[in-house]
XYZ file of C-alpha atoms in Angstrom:
591
model
C -44.828 -40.278 -92.765
C -43.737 -37.353 -95.296
C -43.706 -35.221 -92.403
C -41.223 -37.583 -90.755
C -38.768 -38.150 -92.971
C -38.371 -34.344 -94.073
C -37.779 -33.822 -90.160
C -35.052 -36.810 -90.100
C -33.383 -35.389 -93.015
C -33.398 -31.736 -91.632
C -31.818 -33.336 -87.837
C -28.815 -35.141 -89.850
C -28.127 -31.917 -91.854
C -28.540 -30.134 -88.429
C -25.694 -32.739 -86.940
C -23.672 -32.287 -89.640
C -23.492 -28.373 -89.430
C -22.840 -28.972 -86.088
C -19.796 -31.332 -86.429
C -17.792 -28.963 -88.358
C -18.475 -26.681 -86.483
C -17.243 -28.130 -83.178
C -14.198 -29.826 -84.920
C -13.861 -25.547 -86.410
C -13.921 -24.712 -82.656
C -11.249 -27.576 -81.034
C -8.950 -26.038 -83.753
C -9.091 -22.703 -83.398
C -8.579 -23.515 -79.212
C -5.639 -25.345 -79.829
C -4.192 -22.501 -81.676
C -5.266 -20.055 -79.158
C -4.016 -21.885 -76.286
C -1.024 -24.403 -77.767
C 1.366 -21.596 -75.217
C -0.812 -22.963 -71.741
C -0.911 -26.080 -73.115
C 2.557 -26.651 -73.894
C 3.657 -25.336 -70.195
C 1.236 -27.491 -68.348
C 2.159 -30.607 -70.058
C -1.365 -31.342 -71.021
C -0.480 -33.198 -74.601
C -1.965 -30.923 -78.109
C -5.054 -31.993 -79.028
C -5.299 -33.530 -82.767
C -5.847 -30.288 -85.514
C -6.589 -32.946 -88.065
C -10.086 -32.321 -88.800
C -12.101 -34.884 -91.271
C -14.851 -33.550 -93.636
C -18.270 -34.390 -92.686
C -19.447 -37.934 -93.541
C -22.258 -37.272 -96.199
C -25.853 -38.292 -95.132
C -27.481 -41.242 -96.416
C -29.852 -40.355 -99.208
C -32.681 -41.051 -98.855
C -35.732 -41.458 -101.327
C -38.876 -39.756 -100.904
C -41.384 -41.987 -101.320
C -44.046 -40.366 -104.372
C -45.994 -38.031 -102.262
C -43.981 -36.307 -100.942
C -43.118 -34.363 -104.540
C -46.250 -32.698 -103.561
C -44.584 -30.505 -100.311
C -42.027 -28.433 -101.183
C -38.180 -30.004 -100.339
C -36.757 -27.700 -97.250
C -33.237 -27.097 -99.726
C -30.134 -28.542 -97.668
C -28.018 -26.576 -96.147
C -24.250 -26.403 -97.019
C -22.160 -28.230 -94.510
C -19.672 -25.385 -92.678
C -15.960 -25.378 -93.828
C -13.860 -26.055 -90.721
C -11.770 -23.076 -89.710
C -7.535 -22.983 -90.695
C -5.788 -23.511 -87.906
C -3.766 -20.448 -86.546
C -0.243 -20.383 -86.726
C 0.986 -19.607 -83.620
C 5.143 -19.520 -84.569
C 3.997 -16.887 -87.367
C 1.487 -14.524 -84.922
C 4.128 -14.811 -82.254
C 6.595 -13.621 -84.676
C 4.775 -10.835 -86.154
C 3.246 -9.753 -82.690
C 7.426 -9.697 -80.992
C 8.101 -7.399 -84.041
C 5.151 -4.747 -83.644
C 5.746 -4.984 -79.685
C 9.843 -3.999 -80.153
C 8.892 -1.911 -83.273
C 6.563 0.590 -80.728
C 8.913 0.467 -77.674
C 11.594 1.722 -80.502
C 9.054 3.960 -82.419
C 7.859 5.744 -79.157
C 11.995 6.584 -77.479
C 12.876 7.510 -81.074
C 10.202 9.810 -81.170
C 10.408 11.360 -77.417
C 13.324 11.885 -78.032
C 13.203 13.101 -81.010
C 10.623 15.856 -78.885
C 13.590 16.845 -76.619
C 15.950 16.937 -79.229
C 13.317 19.681 -81.049
C 12.443 21.755 -77.715
C 16.194 21.910 -76.746
C 17.315 22.881 -80.576
C 13.517 25.293 -80.396
C 15.353 26.854 -76.775
C 18.700 27.572 -77.648
C 17.281 29.470 -81.515
C 15.523 31.523 -79.316
C 11.548 30.421 -81.413
C 9.989 30.160 -78.551
C 10.161 31.028 -74.506
C 9.885 28.348 -72.292
C 6.698 28.622 -71.400
C 5.254 28.036 -74.855
C 7.832 25.312 -74.360
C 6.117 23.690 -71.414
C 2.579 24.313 -72.693
C 3.711 22.276 -76.176
C 4.690 18.969 -73.676
C 1.992 18.891 -71.659
C -0.165 19.049 -75.511
C 2.177 16.744 -77.006
C 1.298 14.063 -74.122
C -2.490 15.142 -74.732
C -2.449 14.050 -78.090
C -0.253 10.672 -77.642
C -2.454 9.594 -74.265
C -6.225 10.736 -76.513
C -5.279 9.366 -79.638
C -3.794 5.938 -78.105
C -7.118 6.394 -75.760
C -9.412 5.966 -79.341
C -6.804 3.107 -80.876
C -7.960 0.746 -78.031
C -8.447 -1.875 -80.651
C -5.165 -2.039 -81.604
C -4.011 -2.938 -77.926
C 0.038 -3.179 -77.924
C -0.052 0.325 -80.120
C -2.791 2.471 -77.460
C -0.221 1.093 -75.026
C 2.799 2.513 -75.997
C 0.928 5.541 -77.058
C -0.959 6.768 -73.850
C 2.580 5.035 -71.836
C 4.056 7.369 -73.948
C 1.639 10.436 -72.543
C 2.145 9.785 -69.436
C 5.653 9.665 -69.664
C 5.484 13.082 -71.856
C 3.491 14.617 -68.434
C 5.980 12.973 -66.119
C 9.172 14.606 -68.175
C 7.610 17.907 -68.645
C 6.871 18.486 -65.300
C 10.203 17.695 -64.124
C 12.014 19.607 -66.538
C 9.297 23.287 -65.732
C 10.391 22.835 -62.170
C 14.075 21.657 -62.315
C 15.822 23.250 -65.226
C 12.982 26.028 -67.190
C 12.014 27.272 -63.237
C 8.581 28.621 -64.215
C 6.266 25.952 -61.662
C 6.778 26.469 -58.567
C 7.118 22.693 -56.223
C 3.019 23.946 -54.969
C 1.644 23.653 -58.873
C 4.580 20.789 -59.722
C 3.492 18.179 -57.289
C 0.190 18.006 -57.371
C 0.153 17.888 -61.080
C 2.248 15.190 -60.940
C -0.378 13.286 -58.408
C -2.686 14.165 -61.258
C -1.231 12.051 -63.412
C 0.037 9.602 -61.151
C -4.276 8.759 -60.543
C -4.635 9.242 -64.139
C -2.257 6.356 -65.120
C -4.306 4.374 -62.150
C -7.702 4.770 -63.711
C -6.697 3.769 -67.020
C -4.920 0.965 -65.960
C -8.700 -0.131 -64.033
C -10.582 1.444 -66.992
C -8.602 -0.476 -69.512
C -7.957 -3.609 -67.144
C -3.945 -2.490 -68.353
C -0.845 -3.728 -66.297
C 1.875 -1.300 -67.287
C -0.550 1.725 -66.713
C -0.580 1.149 -62.968
C 2.454 0.084 -63.253
C 3.884 3.651 -64.603
C 1.448 5.256 -62.195
C 3.129 3.406 -59.509
C 7.241 3.832 -60.952
C 6.833 7.989 -62.195
C 4.629 8.336 -58.358
C 7.552 7.169 -56.416
C 10.332 8.408 -58.665
C 7.827 12.134 -57.916
C 9.896 13.822 -54.938
C 13.375 12.736 -56.536
C 12.321 14.080 -59.788
C 11.212 16.872 -57.955
C 13.872 16.797 -55.101
C 14.797 20.462 -53.410
C 17.154 20.255 -50.445
C 15.022 23.317 -48.623
C 11.951 20.399 -48.822
C 14.198 17.762 -46.957
C 11.675 16.191 -44.742
C 11.980 12.559 -44.091
C 8.521 12.385 -42.323
C 6.777 13.731 -45.379
C 8.571 11.615 -48.193
C 7.649 8.171 -46.019
C 3.885 9.153 -45.620
C 3.461 10.286 -49.027
C 5.119 6.590 -50.574
C 3.078 4.972 -48.131
C 0.501 6.428 -49.727
C 1.418 5.605 -53.681
C 2.045 1.637 -51.545
C -1.502 1.887 -50.265
C -2.999 3.122 -53.531
C -0.818 -0.093 -55.842
C -2.098 -2.546 -53.193
C -5.402 -1.768 -53.332
C -5.135 -2.132 -57.632
C -3.983 -5.891 -56.907
C -6.383 -6.494 -54.777
C -8.760 -6.309 -57.341
C -6.586 -7.466 -60.537
C -3.136 -9.269 -59.062
C -1.193 -8.272 -61.315
C 2.239 -8.981 -59.967
C 4.179 -6.118 -62.169
C 2.449 -3.453 -60.300
C 3.119 -5.465 -56.785
C 7.515 -6.115 -57.645
C 7.414 -2.513 -58.771
C 5.612 -1.384 -55.754
C 7.331 -3.052 -53.733
C 10.904 -2.768 -54.876
C 10.544 1.044 -55.289
C 8.489 1.541 -51.647
C 11.092 0.375 -49.945
C 13.860 2.040 -51.771
C 12.103 4.978 -51.352
C 11.435 4.377 -47.834
C 15.300 3.511 -46.976
C 15.589 7.177 -48.055
C 13.781 8.503 -46.174
C 15.021 6.315 -42.383
C 18.978 7.993 -44.254
C 17.369 11.550 -44.218
C 16.233 11.341 -40.544
C 18.176 13.055 -38.331
C 16.386 12.864 -35.298
C 12.869 13.149 -33.435
C 9.655 11.443 -34.638
C 11.131 7.730 -34.769
C 8.154 6.111 -33.716
C 6.266 7.660 -36.702
C 8.281 6.466 -39.275
C 9.249 3.373 -37.345
C 4.436 3.007 -37.928
C 5.036 3.513 -41.573
C 7.491 1.089 -41.962
C 5.757 -1.561 -39.611
C 2.848 -0.701 -42.262
C 4.409 -1.662 -45.119
C 6.253 -4.404 -44.037
C 2.564 -5.756 -42.945
C 0.450 -5.352 -46.236
C 3.718 -7.196 -47.836
C 3.287 -9.738 -45.424
C -0.634 -10.030 -46.201
C -1.819 -9.131 -49.267
C -0.144 -12.035 -51.378
C -1.216 -14.605 -49.441
C -4.590 -13.258 -48.816
C -4.946 -12.852 -52.544
C -4.450 -15.938 -53.246
C -6.742 -17.372 -50.639
C -9.612 -14.880 -51.259
C -11.566 -17.189 -53.026
C -11.540 -20.284 -50.384
C -13.613 -22.233 -53.311
C -11.581 -21.803 -55.731
C -7.707 -20.270 -54.517
C -5.696 -18.515 -57.316
C -2.744 -20.707 -58.024
C 0.610 -20.323 -56.393
C 2.090 -17.156 -56.245
C 6.390 -17.376 -56.483
C 6.838 -13.817 -56.904
C 4.418 -13.314 -53.953
C 6.282 -16.002 -51.669
C 9.518 -14.021 -52.546
C 8.062 -11.257 -51.439
C 7.934 -12.740 -48.061
C 10.692 -13.789 -47.977
C 12.890 -10.976 -48.598
C 10.285 -8.454 -46.929
C 11.144 -8.689 -43.214
C 15.119 -8.966 -43.615
C 14.270 -5.466 -45.664
C 11.937 -3.500 -43.219
C 14.512 -4.667 -40.284
C 17.549 -3.736 -41.421
C 15.453 -0.427 -41.995
C 14.468 -0.366 -38.612
C 17.866 -1.238 -37.028
C 19.246 1.776 -38.637
C 16.633 4.391 -37.694
C 17.436 3.035 -34.176
C 20.635 2.783 -34.100
C 20.843 -0.412 -32.829
C 24.010 -2.614 -31.747
C 24.831 -5.826 -33.154
C 23.628 -7.805 -30.244
C 20.190 -5.664 -30.744
C 19.972 -6.099 -34.090
C 20.821 -9.925 -33.818
C 18.224 -10.884 -30.741
C 15.632 -9.151 -32.793
C 16.172 -11.065 -35.795
C 15.902 -14.381 -34.022
C 12.773 -12.756 -32.571
C 11.932 -12.708 -35.763
C 12.804 -15.725 -36.900
C 10.866 -17.611 -34.324
C 8.279 -16.048 -34.816
C 7.863 -16.651 -38.606
C 9.273 -20.403 -38.379
C 6.331 -21.258 -35.210
C 3.739 -19.724 -37.889
C 4.793 -21.421 -40.015
C 4.630 -24.829 -37.627
C 1.527 -24.195 -36.161
C -0.839 -22.214 -38.223
C -3.210 -24.780 -39.835
C -5.396 -22.788 -42.579
C -1.419 -21.652 -44.056
C -1.197 -23.880 -47.450
C 2.139 -26.028 -47.795
C 3.625 -23.293 -50.359
C 3.377 -20.490 -47.906
C 4.916 -22.975 -44.617
C 7.684 -23.796 -46.663
C 8.757 -20.199 -46.937
C 6.942 -18.992 -43.775
C 10.119 -21.659 -41.917
C 13.219 -20.385 -44.633
C 12.220 -16.458 -43.854
C 12.570 -17.795 -40.453
C 15.518 -19.619 -40.230
C 17.364 -16.498 -43.151
C 15.764 -14.108 -40.070
C 17.638 -16.892 -37.151
C 21.235 -17.178 -38.772
C 21.581 -13.556 -40.081
C 20.903 -13.013 -35.986
C 23.292 -15.627 -35.485
C 25.543 -13.964 -37.516
C 24.870 -10.099 -36.594
C 25.588 -10.831 -32.887
C 28.707 -12.519 -32.787
C 29.871 -12.576 -35.790
C 33.726 -12.742 -34.525
C 32.879 -15.742 -32.624
C 34.517 -19.217 -33.676
C 31.029 -21.364 -32.417
C 28.344 -20.052 -34.668
C 28.626 -22.641 -36.025
C 27.007 -25.084 -34.833
C 24.082 -23.065 -34.862
C 24.189 -22.959 -38.487
C 25.571 -26.384 -39.372
C 22.060 -27.638 -37.005
C 19.796 -24.178 -39.449
C 21.229 -26.512 -42.757
C 19.994 -29.998 -41.185
C 16.577 -28.218 -40.543
C 16.293 -27.021 -43.800
C 17.781 -30.625 -45.470
C 14.660 -31.460 -43.759
C 12.432 -29.101 -44.227
C 13.323 -29.543 -48.241
C 12.173 -33.549 -48.156
C 9.005 -32.916 -46.318
C 8.283 -30.339 -48.777
C 9.668 -31.631 -51.680
C 10.769 -28.533 -53.071
C 13.363 -28.811 -54.702
C 13.794 -24.595 -53.894
C 14.244 -25.393 -50.518
C 17.362 -27.999 -51.644
C 18.562 -25.485 -54.084
C 18.691 -23.126 -50.929
C 19.944 -25.809 -48.584
C 22.654 -27.277 -50.748
C 24.084 -23.689 -51.004
C 24.034 -22.969 -47.125
C 25.945 -26.034 -46.810
C 28.361 -24.949 -49.523
C 28.940 -21.502 -47.908
C 29.294 -23.182 -44.049
C 32.183 -25.381 -45.507
C 34.055 -23.217 -47.093
C 33.862 -21.273 -43.849
C 34.597 -24.606 -41.385
C 37.613 -25.128 -43.360
C 39.017 -21.633 -43.243
C 38.610 -22.013 -39.784
C 40.211 -25.428 -39.375
C 43.658 -24.589 -42.323
C 44.386 -20.948 -40.791
C 43.271 -21.108 -36.444
C 45.119 -23.241 -34.309
C 43.599 -26.081 -32.098
C 42.521 -24.194 -28.299
C 44.059 -25.905 -25.751
C 43.146 -28.348 -24.039
C 43.219 -31.061 -27.017
C 39.986 -33.353 -27.279
C 38.271 -31.403 -24.259
C 37.682 -27.391 -25.586
C 34.820 -25.519 -26.712
C 36.034 -25.500 -30.877
C 36.059 -29.497 -29.931
C 32.555 -30.527 -29.841
C 31.514 -26.970 -31.975
C 32.942 -28.848 -35.080
C 31.690 -32.321 -33.462
C 28.547 -31.169 -33.822
C 28.627 -29.125 -36.984
C 30.381 -32.896 -39.014
C 27.054 -34.240 -36.974
C 24.668 -32.318 -38.547
C 25.878 -32.990 -41.853
C 25.965 -36.371 -41.757
C 22.525 -36.341 -40.681
C 21.873 -33.784 -42.694
C 22.969 -36.213 -46.192
C 19.957 -38.783 -45.493
C 17.181 -36.711 -45.826
C 18.843 -36.025 -49.376
C 17.832 -38.030 -52.585
C 20.329 -40.882 -53.946
C 22.365 -39.480 -56.659
C 23.416 -36.057 -54.365
C 24.906 -38.451 -51.682
C 28.470 -39.432 -52.729
C 28.820 -35.766 -53.164
C 27.837 -34.995 -49.786
C 29.842 -38.205 -48.349
C 32.639 -36.988 -50.705
C 33.190 -33.610 -48.809
C 32.082 -34.776 -45.719
C 35.589 -37.243 -45.728
C 37.555 -34.539 -46.950
C 36.924 -32.076 -43.987
C 37.083 -34.877 -41.799
C 40.665 -35.490 -42.403
C 41.449 -31.463 -42.794
C 39.856 -31.914 -38.698
C 41.211 -34.939 -37.848
C 44.779 -33.323 -38.193
C 44.400 -29.929 -37.395
C 42.492 -31.753 -33.362
C 45.311 -33.949 -33.200
C 48.289 -31.212 -33.991
C 49.539 -30.121 -30.543
C 50.055 -33.708 -29.776
C 53.029 -33.990 -32.806
C 52.868 -35.333 -36.150
C 52.604 -38.849 -35.295
C 49.306 -38.023 -33.372
C 47.717 -37.007 -36.957
C 49.685 -39.803 -38.585
C 47.338 -42.274 -35.547
C 44.349 -41.076 -36.310
C 44.194 -40.692 -39.793
C 45.030 -45.351 -39.818
C 42.594 -45.271 -37.376
C 40.350 -43.822 -39.087
C 41.200 -45.950 -41.970
C 40.729 -49.077 -40.456
C 37.486 -48.329 -38.727
C 36.172 -47.868 -42.794
C 37.346 -50.647 -43.559
C 35.569 -52.668 -40.618
C 32.684 -50.927 -41.031
C 32.353 -51.791 -45.165
C 33.385 -55.192 -44.322
C 30.857 -55.874 -41.443
C 27.886 -53.749 -43.803
C 29.503 -55.434 -46.953
C 29.534 -51.628 -48.824
C 32.414 -51.868 -51.455
C 32.666 -47.943 -51.674
C 33.180 -48.165 -47.981
C 36.311 -50.371 -48.093
C 37.259 -48.281 -51.489
C 37.694 -45.193 -49.377
C 38.835 -47.318 -46.137
C 42.264 -48.318 -48.431
C 42.485 -44.453 -50.155
C 42.603 -43.684 -46.734
C 45.006 -46.767 -45.203
C 47.241 -45.375 -48.528
C 47.383 -42.141 -47.616
C 48.171 -43.030 -44.074
C 51.380 -44.368 -45.401
C 52.431 -42.315 -48.219
C 52.506 -39.764 -44.845
C 54.394 -42.744 -42.691
C 57.126 -42.994 -45.048
C 57.595 -39.215 -46.363
C 56.403 -36.981 -43.242
C 56.896 -38.700 -40.092
C 60.195 -40.942 -41.007
C 61.544 -37.497 -41.133
C 60.439 -35.093 -38.348
C 59.782 -38.147 -35.834
C 62.119 -39.299 -32.975
C 63.605 -42.150 -33.352
C 61.626 -44.650 -30.529
C 58.054 -43.021 -31.877
C 59.542 -43.851 -35.158
C 59.896 -47.811 -33.682
C 56.873 -47.604 -32.126
C 54.660 -45.744 -34.950
C 55.634 -49.013 -37.622
C 55.627 -51.322 -35.391
C 51.793 -50.398 -34.320
C 50.948 -50.077 -38.396
C 52.383 -53.089 -39.003
C 51.151 -54.829 -36.255
C 47.400 -53.514 -36.986
C 47.331 -54.700 -40.806
C 48.790 -58.252 -40.006
C 45.871 -58.637 -37.562
C 43.682 -56.940 -40.157
C 44.484 -60.066 -42.235
C 43.813 -63.019 -40.046
C 40.658 -61.529 -39.268
C 39.202 -60.029 -43.066
C 37.347 -63.031 -43.495
C 35.589 -63.566 -40.648
C 34.981 -59.811 -40.294
C 33.116 -60.566 -44.094
C 29.690 -60.225 -43.970
C 28.828 -61.333 -47.462
C 26.794 -61.788 -49.400
C 25.156 -65.013 -50.602
C 26.952 -64.713 -54.089
C 29.682 -63.200 -53.401
C 30.145 -66.685 -50.797
C 29.587 -69.317 -53.436
C 31.856 -67.346 -55.606
C 34.893 -67.621 -53.391
C 33.561 -71.224 -51.962
C 34.192 -71.932 -55.705
C 37.413 -69.959 -56.340
C 38.664 -71.795 -53.371
C 40.429 -74.964 -53.611
C 39.737 -78.155 -51.911
C 41.919 -80.382 -50.415
C 41.629 -82.988 -53.557
C 42.314 -81.074 -55.935
C 45.547 -79.876 -54.090
C 46.765 -84.263 -54.089
């Protein structure tokens, strides 16, 4: 019996200690993961810790005195919660102090070397040796101080930068290193940066390696060694190395650096191409386009069981990648605008078909490929038929598809792009209406039907908009429609536009009455007021007497007919009908 009491007493003390440790662990997790919790909008667990309850006192039996008592284990006090705000503040100060310190140190080293050379204290060879020595010291010191992560990164990054600057100065300014020595040294530094990034799991060193490696041809530029194909081949080798590291680590900063700087160096190679071996250069462009197209989605889907989270940086790259590749191909082969437009349209159809027909494609990537395809098709149309006024129709249809996709995928980004698309299209449409005359014959020409397609696409697009945005589109559409009617009816004379506006207002009023829509009725009344203002201040002066009489009498008859059939046309709601019936005086009240 005493053994059971002793065992129970030990178990109670152990449970109390475990509970205290668990509460302390929760406090520590709350402090360290506060940023993740806030970003995912998960409510933070309570950080208030209560002291563990004391176990109930147990009076041992007299016989228990014969057995040795186990000393009570003291309750473990909970850890003090970490204050993330103070930690972030200290880390930010440490980060900026490190940046400022390494920057000033590098500047001071540069000034020291320049001053020493001007005074003749050291020779060029000694100067270069000191640069290598300084880079080695910084790199070695940073390697030894890896426990201080931020401080170590800046020391090692400064050492790599010192290597690059020393080799650059030794080749370009001091001219003591030949190109055949300087270039391999730059490559060794780049490979060393890649090695350090993998060994220490730090993305910054891989970025330094990509930036320094891709900038090597510019730092060691020599006009006599200007070989575009060699430059493109070297660039794609650096890009392949960055792809290999990204496939293992998934560092987005590395992918962005390799993408933009890599395409920049390939653009330099294409611009310097003088003819010959264009197929080899085109194959390099194709490999680069294919790699940046496949790599981001592959990294996200490589684990079928638990795929990586969505990657907006990879989707942005997928959007810009074909635009850059096709543009450089057009420059390389000197395509005409017609051929360039056709190639853009073909690739746009390819992207759009992939987004619609490839089943394994996730929804986040599906809308990216759809948007890329639409943009390529639009650019192809614009490049091919820039001076053609009828390109507004296919662009309007693409705007309609964008609004449909934004609703289908519930994407705010697609919706914002669709708004921007329609804004630019509206500006171009209004510019065409204001500064170009209507084609002949009026109302029976291709431009008229093109404008009808634009207006119809805009009207259908409103169906896919959220309700708060629809009034903006209706208002802009109303104004553009009024301008369009003035443009198309201008060949018939001044009174034709007034008549068209009046009939448009009457149609809106009838529609508003039949559908019992107060907003449409208000717009109809505004249209009729604008028509009357134009009738008195424009047509009264410019029209011939016969047309003036016919126009005034016609509008008079229209308004009389509207007043006569007003109640019959108004399909009121039951509540509105009962209210009006109650306000109408009866025959008894009149007597």
